[in-house]
Amino acid sequence: MPKISDTRERLINSARFLFWERGFAGTSMADLLAHAEVNSGSFYHFFESKEALLREVLSEYLSALRPVIVGPAFSRTADPVERIFAILEGYRDRILQTDCKYGCPLGRLALEIDPENRPAHALLAENFAGWIDAIRECVDQLQNKLPKGPESQAVATFVLAVMEGGVMLSRSYGSVEPFDRAVAQLRKHFVLLTSGPNRRRISKGRLLMKYKNRRKPQPAKGG
């Protein structure tokens, strides 16, 4: 006879997989019970509803963020910028490993869950905030290289938006190329942010010159 803790873990693991594969609404109670190989009595012993199980899944995602996503990436390098891109590389690996069918489970649930389900969305927001905090730690280490304008929280939020958008586009296109293009552009952004005031002034000057040249009237054809 399986241990009580094993039954609970099977339900959580099954929900995590099925919510990712089929979505929350697309996963029925019968699907959950069959996948976890438990009966309804065992389910309601641990969870009052499917929504309660969803909240537990989201709490486990939050607990796993550092050991599963952030820690392995940070262990590969001490450079703060490369740590950011090591995290993104992990998502690229997942895209390739799933033949471009990977979708961020949090992003999918955030789009699917009813906005009125505030307890679930509060946990989703906590997960996103934890992800942003990990990136912000890296950005904070670059403060002596960054211009005064951008705040580390804003830059970290931008990185999250690039990741979520790149993953979504790669899933839709069936190709990793959209993700790669988005990440390549993000790297250029960090190069500009950390390149120092002289290079930024040169880049700004080039943009102004290009804009002025575009505005110059062109001579009429035929004199």
Coordinates of C-alpha atoms in Angstrom, one line a residue:
M1 CA 0.0 0.0 0.0
P2 CA 1.5 3.4 -1.0
K3 CA 2.4 5.8 1.7
I4 CA 0.1 8.8 2.2
S5 CA 2.9 11.2 1.3
D6 CA 3.6 9.3 -1.9
T7 CA -0.1 9.6 -2.9
R8 CA 0.0 13.4 -2.4
E9 CA 3.2 13.8 -4.3
R10 CA 1.8 11.7 -7.2
L11 CA -1.2 14.0 -7.4
I12 CA 1.0 17.1 -7.4
N13 CA 3.4 15.7 -10.0
S14 CA 0.5 14.5 -12.2
A15 CA -1.2 18.0 -12.0
R16 CA 2.1 19.7 -12.8
F17 CA 2.5 17.6 -16.0
L18 CA -1.1 17.7 -17.1
F19 CA -1.6 21.4 -16.5
W20 CA 1.5 22.0 -18.6
E21 CA 0.5 19.6 -21.3
R22 CA -3.2 20.2 -21.5
G23 CA -3.8 23.4 -19.5
F24 CA -5.8 23.8 -16.3
A25 CA -9.2 23.8 -18.0
G26 CA -8.3 21.0 -20.3
T27 CA -7.4 18.7 -17.4
S28 CA -10.4 16.9 -15.9
M29 CA -10.6 15.4 -12.5
A30 CA -10.8 12.0 -14.2
D31 CA -7.5 12.8 -16.0
L32 CA -5.8 13.7 -12.8
L33 CA -7.0 10.5 -11.0
A34 CA -6.0 8.3 -13.8
H35 CA -2.6 9.8 -14.3
A36 CA -1.8 9.7 -10.5
E37 CA -3.4 6.3 -10.1
V38 CA -5.5 7.3 -7.1
N39 CA -9.2 7.3 -6.4
S40 CA -11.4 10.3 -5.7
G41 CA -11.4 9.6 -1.9
S42 CA -7.6 9.9 -1.8
F43 CA -7.8 13.2 -3.8
Y44 CA -10.2 14.8 -1.5
H45 CA -8.3 13.7 1.5
F46 CA -5.5 16.0 0.5
F47 CA -7.2 18.7 -1.6
E48 CA -10.6 20.3 -1.4
S49 CA -10.7 21.0 -5.2
K50 CA -8.8 21.1 -8.4
E51 CA -8.1 24.8 -7.7
A52 CA -6.5 23.9 -4.4
L53 CA -4.2 21.5 -6.2
L54 CA -3.4 24.2 -8.7
R55 CA -2.3 26.5 -5.8
E56 CA -0.1 23.7 -4.5
V57 CA 1.5 23.2 -7.9
L58 CA 2.2 27.0 -8.1
S59 CA 3.8 26.9 -4.6
E60 CA 6.0 24.1 -5.7
Y61 CA 7.1 26.0 -8.8
L62 CA 8.1 28.8 -6.5
S63 CA 10.1 26.5 -4.2
A64 CA 11.9 24.9 -7.2
L65 CA 12.9 28.2 -8.9
R66 CA 16.3 28.6 -7.2
P67 CA 17.4 24.9 -7.1
V68 CA 16.1 24.0 -10.6
I69 CA 16.3 27.2 -12.7
V70 CA 18.6 29.7 -11.1
G71 CA 21.1 27.6 -9.2
P72 CA 22.4 25.5 -12.1
A73 CA 22.7 28.6 -14.3
F74 CA 24.6 30.6 -11.7
S75 CA 26.9 27.7 -11.0
R76 CA 28.2 27.8 -14.6
T77 CA 29.7 31.3 -14.4
A78 CA 30.4 34.2 -11.9
D79 CA 29.9 36.9 -14.5
P80 CA 26.5 38.6 -13.8
V81 CA 25.6 39.2 -17.5
E82 CA 26.5 35.6 -18.4
R83 CA 24.4 34.4 -15.5
I84 CA 21.4 36.0 -17.0
F85 CA 22.1 34.4 -20.4
A86 CA 22.8 31.1 -18.8
I87 CA 19.2 31.1 -17.4
L88 CA 17.9 31.9 -20.8
E89 CA 20.0 29.1 -22.3
G90 CA 18.2 26.7 -20.0
Y91 CA 14.9 27.7 -21.6
R92 CA 16.5 27.3 -25.1
D93 CA 17.5 23.8 -24.1
R94 CA 13.9 23.0 -23.1
I95 CA 12.6 24.3 -26.4
L96 CA 15.0 22.0 -28.3
Q97 CA 14.4 19.0 -26.1
T98 CA 10.6 19.2 -26.7
D99 CA 11.0 19.8 -30.5
C100 CA 9.8 23.4 -30.0
K101 CA 6.6 22.3 -28.1
Y102 CA 7.8 23.7 -24.8
G103 CA 5.7 26.4 -23.2
C104 CA 6.5 28.1 -19.9
P105 CA 4.1 26.5 -17.5
L106 CA 3.7 29.8 -15.6
G107 CA 3.1 31.8 -18.7
R108 CA 0.5 29.4 -19.9
L109 CA -1.4 29.3 -16.6
A110 CA -1.2 33.1 -16.3
L111 CA -3.0 33.5 -19.6
E112 CA -5.5 30.7 -19.0
I113 CA -6.6 31.1 -15.3
D114 CA -9.6 33.3 -14.8
P115 CA -8.6 36.8 -13.7
E116 CA -11.1 36.5 -10.9
N117 CA -9.1 33.6 -9.4
R118 CA -7.0 36.0 -7.3
P119 CA -5.4 33.3 -5.1
A120 CA -3.9 31.6 -8.1
H121 CA -2.8 34.8 -9.8
A122 CA -1.2 36.0 -6.5
L123 CA 0.9 32.8 -6.6
L124 CA 1.7 33.3 -10.3
A125 CA 2.8 36.9 -9.5
E126 CA 5.0 35.6 -6.7
N127 CA 6.7 33.2 -9.2
F128 CA 7.3 35.9 -11.7
A129 CA 8.6 38.2 -8.9
G130 CA 11.0 35.5 -7.8
W131 CA 12.3 35.1 -11.4
I132 CA 12.7 38.9 -11.7
D133 CA 14.5 39.0 -8.3
A134 CA 17.1 36.5 -9.5
I135 CA 17.8 38.6 -12.6
R136 CA 17.8 41.8 -10.6
E137 CA 20.6 40.4 -8.4
C138 CA 22.7 40.1 -11.5
V139 CA 21.8 43.6 -12.8
D140 CA 22.6 45.1 -9.3
Q141 CA 26.1 43.8 -9.7
L142 CA 26.4 45.9 -12.9
Q143 CA 25.4 49.2 -11.3
N144 CA 28.9 50.7 -11.7
K145 CA 28.7 50.0 -15.5
L146 CA 25.1 51.1 -16.1
P147 CA 23.9 54.6 -16.9
K148 CA 21.7 56.4 -14.3
G149 CA 18.5 55.9 -16.2
P150 CA 17.4 52.2 -16.1
E151 CA 16.4 50.7 -12.8
S152 CA 17.5 47.1 -12.1
Q153 CA 13.9 46.0 -11.5
A154 CA 12.8 47.4 -14.8
V155 CA 15.7 45.7 -16.7
A156 CA 15.0 42.4 -14.9
T157 CA 11.3 42.7 -15.9
F158 CA 12.4 43.3 -19.5
V159 CA 14.5 40.1 -19.4
L160 CA 11.4 38.1 -18.2
A161 CA 9.3 39.6 -21.0
V162 CA 11.9 38.6 -23.6
M163 CA 12.0 35.0 -22.3
E164 CA 8.2 34.6 -22.1
G165 CA 7.7 36.1 -25.5
G166 CA 10.6 34.1 -27.1
V167 CA 9.3 30.9 -25.7
M168 CA 5.7 31.6 -26.9
L169 CA 6.8 32.6 -30.4
S170 CA 9.1 29.5 -30.8
R171 CA 6.2 27.3 -29.8
S172 CA 3.9 28.9 -32.4
Y173 CA 6.5 28.9 -35.2
G174 CA 7.8 25.5 -34.4
S175 CA 11.3 26.8 -34.4
V176 CA 13.9 28.0 -31.9
E177 CA 14.8 30.9 -34.2
P178 CA 12.4 33.5 -32.7
F179 CA 13.8 32.8 -29.3
D180 CA 17.3 33.1 -30.5
R181 CA 16.6 36.4 -32.3
A182 CA 15.0 37.9 -29.1
V183 CA 17.9 36.8 -26.9
A184 CA 20.4 38.1 -29.4
Q185 CA 18.7 41.5 -29.4
L186 CA 18.7 41.4 -25.6
R187 CA 22.4 40.8 -25.5
K188 CA 23.0 43.8 -27.8
H189 CA 20.9 45.8 -25.3
F190 CA 23.2 44.7 -22.4
V191 CA 26.3 45.6 -24.5
L192 CA 24.9 49.1 -25.0
L193 CA 23.9 49.4 -21.3
T194 CA 27.3 48.3 -20.0
S195 CA 29.6 49.8 -22.7
G196 CA 30.4 53.1 -20.9
P197 CA 29.3 56.7 -21.6
N198 CA 31.8 57.3 -24.4
R199 CA 30.5 54.4 -26.5
R200 CA 26.9 55.4 -25.8
R201 CA 27.5 58.9 -26.9
I202 CA 29.1 57.6 -30.1
S203 CA 26.1 55.3 -30.7
K204 CA 23.7 58.2 -30.0
G205 CA 25.6 60.4 -32.4
R206 CA 25.5 57.9 -35.1
L207 CA 21.7 57.5 -34.7
L208 CA 21.3 61.3 -34.9
M209 CA 23.5 61.5 -38.0
K210 CA 21.5 58.7 -39.6
Y211 CA 18.2 60.5 -38.8
K212 CA 19.5 63.9 -40.2
N213 CA 20.7 62.2 -43.4
R214 CA 17.3 60.7 -43.9
R215 CA 15.7 64.1 -43.5
K216 CA 17.9 65.8 -46.1
P217 CA 15.9 66.7 -49.3
Q218 CA 16.8 64.6 -52.2
P219 CA 17.6 66.4 -55.5
A220 CA 14.9 66.1 -58.1
K221 CA 15.6 63.7 -60.9
G222 CA 16.6 65.3 -64.2
G223 CA 18.1 68.4 -62.5

